[in-house]
Amino acid sequence: MNSLLEINNLHAYYGQSHILRGVNLNINQSEVVALLGRNGAGRSTCLKAIMGLVRAEGEIHFLGKLISRRPSFMIAQAGIAYVPEDREIFANLSVEQNLRLGIKPGKTKQISSEKKWQLDDVYSLFPILKERRHTLAGVLSGGEQQMLALARSLLGNPDLLLVDEPTEGLAPQIIKQLLDVFQTIKQSGVAILLVEQKLNLALQLADRFVILGHGQAVFEGSREDLQNNIELRKEWLEV
Ligand SMILES: Nc1ncnc2c1ncn2[C@@H]1O[C@H](COP(=O)(O)OP(=O)(O)OP(=O)(O)O)[C@@H](O)[C@H]1O
Ligand SMILES: [Mg+2]
């Protein structure tokens, strides 16, 4: 399998707090990896460190190139999209204006076999966004805002999508819709690093599972490995 992202000995800090303490993690092209762990384990910090948004040490290679000392905008330009927990949509712009901000002219995907996302594609994936395209993003429901954030990131045609707890606070009905959306994104060939608190949902989507604990990756394995290992889940996931 072709390697997409390689994280080596990643350390991250907030002031004096040493949060990540030597994380090693690989993601292959078109692979969905779930990043699991207890509250405060450092999952969000790991996504931020990949994007260059926290003070970090260690090496991160993306498609063979060292990105870990680049500024965030260059990491995004290299082909990594990030949907943070708070979604960061522009409340005072319309849905379509938000979407247009996600389009990166001239960016060609590194992996040529993949589909290229256009405005019409995201509108057919998220019909509700098409319906509401002239609505101010700030009045959308939480689920619609999550869809908008995902749609905008797809328009940048990333090779890797980092998503932080996309279903948090959403109704079961919306979560079901998002699950279908993630399946479609996955089928389009975009790799995903997914932080998801709901283990059942992660199990449905991900090809591989990584658990963070004590600032390190304490487990890496398949769905079967995770499902069969009750002790592991007790130790690192269940509260
Ligand atoms: N801006 C910050 N300043 C100082 N400490 C922080 C900051 N953000 C997070 N932390 C601390 O870093 C640790 C890891 O936080 P992180 O947000 O990465 O955890 P997480 O695994 O995403 O869990 P959750 O989302 O449930 O909080 C926690 O102890 C948290 O309190
Ligand atoms: Mg978090």
Short mmCIF file of C-alpha atoms in Angstrom, two decimals, residues 69-224:
data_model
loop_
_atom_site.label_atom_id
_atom_site.label_comp_id
_atom_site.label_asym_id
_atom_site.label_seq_id
_atom_site.Cartn_x
_atom_site.Cartn_y
_atom_site.Cartn_z
CA ARG A 69 8.06 22.68 9.73
CA ARG A 70 5.79 24.41 7.23
CA PRO A 71 3.21 27.07 8.08
CA SER A 72 -0.40 25.86 8.24
CA PHE A 73 -1.52 27.38 4.95
CA MET A 74 1.22 25.48 3.11
CA ILE A 75 0.24 22.23 4.81
CA ALA A 76 -3.32 22.84 3.59
CA GLN A 77 -2.02 23.61 0.10
CA ALA A 78 -0.08 20.35 0.06
CA GLY A 79 -3.45 18.56 0.15
CA ILE A 80 -4.59 18.18 3.75
CA ALA A 81 -8.01 19.50 4.77
CA TYR A 82 -8.99 20.00 8.41
CA VAL A 83 -12.51 20.22 9.80
CA PRO A 84 -12.11 21.28 13.45
CA GLU A 85 -14.62 20.56 16.17
CA ASP A 86 -16.11 24.05 16.00
CA ARG A 87 -16.37 23.77 12.17
CA GLU A 88 -15.13 27.33 11.55
CA ILE A 89 -17.73 28.36 9.03
CA PHE A 90 -18.36 32.03 8.25
CA ALA A 91 -21.71 32.77 9.90
CA ASN A 92 -22.28 36.04 8.04
CA LEU A 93 -21.68 34.61 4.59
CA SER A 94 -24.15 32.54 2.60
CA VAL A 95 -23.79 28.79 2.23
CA GLU A 96 -22.55 29.21 -1.33
CA GLN A 97 -20.08 31.95 -0.40
CA ASN A 98 -18.67 29.64 2.27
CA LEU A 99 -18.36 26.87 -0.30
CA ARG A 100 -16.62 29.11 -2.83
CA LEU A 101 -13.99 29.94 -0.22
CA GLY A 102 -13.06 26.26 -0.20
CA ILE A 103 -12.21 26.16 -3.90
CA LYS A 104 -8.46 26.22 -4.42
CA PRO A 105 -7.72 27.31 -7.97
CA GLY A 106 -4.80 25.57 -9.55
CA LYS A 107 -4.54 22.86 -6.93
CA THR A 108 -4.21 19.55 -8.68
CA LYS A 109 -4.57 16.41 -6.72
CA GLN A 110 -1.34 14.56 -6.18
CA ILE A 111 -3.11 11.27 -6.68
CA SER A 112 -4.41 11.54 -10.22
CA SER A 113 -6.82 8.61 -10.17
CA GLU A 114 -9.06 10.38 -7.71
CA LYS A 115 -12.23 12.18 -8.58
CA LYS A 116 -12.05 15.98 -8.48
CA TRP A 117 -14.80 17.62 -6.42
CA GLN A 118 -16.72 20.52 -7.98
CA LEU A 119 -19.53 22.67 -6.60
CA ASP A 120 -22.17 20.51 -8.34
CA ASP A 121 -20.70 17.36 -6.81
CA VAL A 122 -20.98 18.65 -3.27
CA TYR A 123 -24.49 19.90 -3.98
CA SER A 124 -25.53 16.42 -5.07
CA LEU A 125 -23.84 14.90 -2.02
CA PHE A 126 -25.55 17.46 0.25
CA PRO A 127 -28.91 18.42 -1.39
CA ILE A 128 -29.82 20.45 1.70
CA LEU A 129 -26.89 22.79 1.03
CA LYS A 130 -28.13 23.38 -2.51
CA GLU A 131 -31.59 24.16 -1.18
CA ARG A 132 -30.13 26.57 1.34
CA ARG A 133 -27.35 28.01 -0.80
CA HIS A 134 -28.48 31.63 -0.36
CA THR A 135 -29.08 31.25 3.38
CA LEU A 136 -26.62 32.73 5.87
CA ALA A 137 -24.46 29.92 7.21
CA GLY A 138 -24.99 31.15 10.78
CA VAL A 139 -28.66 30.14 10.76
CA LEU A 140 -28.04 26.55 9.64
CA SER A 141 -28.59 23.72 12.14
CA GLY A 142 -25.56 22.04 13.70
CA GLY A 143 -25.82 19.13 11.28
CA GLU A 144 -26.09 21.42 8.26
CA GLN A 145 -23.06 23.39 9.47
CA GLN A 146 -21.10 20.15 9.74
CA MET A 147 -22.13 19.27 6.18
CA LEU A 148 -21.09 22.74 5.03
CA ALA A 149 -17.69 22.41 6.68
CA LEU A 150 -17.16 18.99 5.05
CA ALA A 151 -18.39 20.19 1.65
CA ARG A 152 -16.10 23.22 1.76
CA SER A 153 -13.10 21.06 2.61
CA LEU A 154 -13.88 18.67 -0.27
CA LEU A 155 -13.85 21.57 -2.74
CA GLY A 156 -10.17 22.03 -1.92
CA ASN A 157 -9.72 18.52 -3.31
CA PRO A 158 -7.61 17.20 -0.47
CA ASP A 159 -5.82 13.86 -0.53
CA LEU A 160 -6.31 13.63 3.22
CA LEU A 161 -9.18 14.89 5.36
CA LEU A 162 -8.74 15.38 9.12
CA VAL A 163 -12.10 15.47 10.92
CA ASP A 164 -12.57 16.16 14.62
CA GLU A 165 -15.72 14.67 16.21
CA PRO A 166 -18.06 15.44 13.30
CA THR A 167 -21.13 13.89 14.94
CA GLU A 168 -20.81 15.52 18.35
CA GLY A 169 -24.11 16.98 19.52
CA LEU A 170 -26.02 15.89 16.41
CA ALA A 171 -29.34 14.04 16.25
CA PRO A 172 -29.29 10.31 15.34
CA GLN A 173 -31.07 11.03 12.06
CA ILE A 174 -28.33 13.49 10.99
CA ILE A 175 -25.58 11.15 12.16
CA LYS A 176 -27.00 8.48 9.85
CA GLN A 177 -26.86 10.92 6.93
CA LEU A 178 -23.27 11.85 7.79
CA LEU A 179 -22.27 8.20 7.87
CA ASP A 180 -23.49 7.84 4.26
CA VAL A 181 -21.62 11.01 3.33
CA PHE A 182 -18.39 9.67 4.81
CA GLN A 183 -18.85 6.42 2.88
CA THR A 184 -19.16 8.44 -0.34
CA ILE A 185 -16.09 10.54 0.49
CA LYS A 186 -14.20 7.35 1.27
CA GLN A 187 -15.24 5.78 -2.03
CA SER A 188 -14.00 8.87 -3.87
CA GLY A 189 -10.48 7.96 -2.74
CA VAL A 190 -9.90 10.65 -0.10
CA ALA A 191 -8.05 9.32 2.93
CA ILE A 192 -9.58 10.28 6.28
CA LEU A 193 -8.16 10.59 9.77
CA LEU A 194 -11.30 10.54 11.89
CA VAL A 195 -11.57 11.48 15.55
CA GLU A 196 -14.85 9.96 16.68
CA GLN A 197 -16.14 9.36 20.18
CA LYS A 198 -18.85 6.92 19.08
CA LEU A 199 -17.01 3.63 18.72
CA ASN A 200 -19.85 1.99 16.76
CA LEU A 201 -19.68 4.69 14.15
CA ALA A 202 -15.90 4.52 13.89
CA LEU A 203 -16.16 0.73 13.50
CA GLN A 204 -18.50 1.17 10.53
CA LEU A 205 -16.24 3.61 8.72
CA ALA A 206 -12.60 2.99 9.46
CA ASP A 207 -10.19 0.51 7.91
CA ARG A 208 -7.73 0.79 10.76
CA PHE A 209 -7.78 1.99 14.37
CA VAL A 210 -5.25 3.85 16.48
CA ILE A 211 -5.69 4.51 20.20
CA LEU A 212 -3.94 7.38 21.94
CA GLY A 213 -3.06 7.03 25.61
CA HIS A 214 -0.41 8.67 27.77
CA GLY A 215 0.50 10.81 24.77
CA GLN A 216 1.42 7.88 22.55
CA ALA A 217 -0.21 5.48 20.12
CA VAL A 218 -0.83 2.53 22.45
CA PHE A 219 -2.69 0.39 19.90
CA GLU A 220 -2.81 0.11 16.14
CA GLY A 221 -4.86 -2.56 14.45
CA SER A 222 -7.84 -3.80 12.49
CA ARG A 223 -11.54 -3.79 13.36
CA GLU A 224 -11.24 -7.45 14.43
#
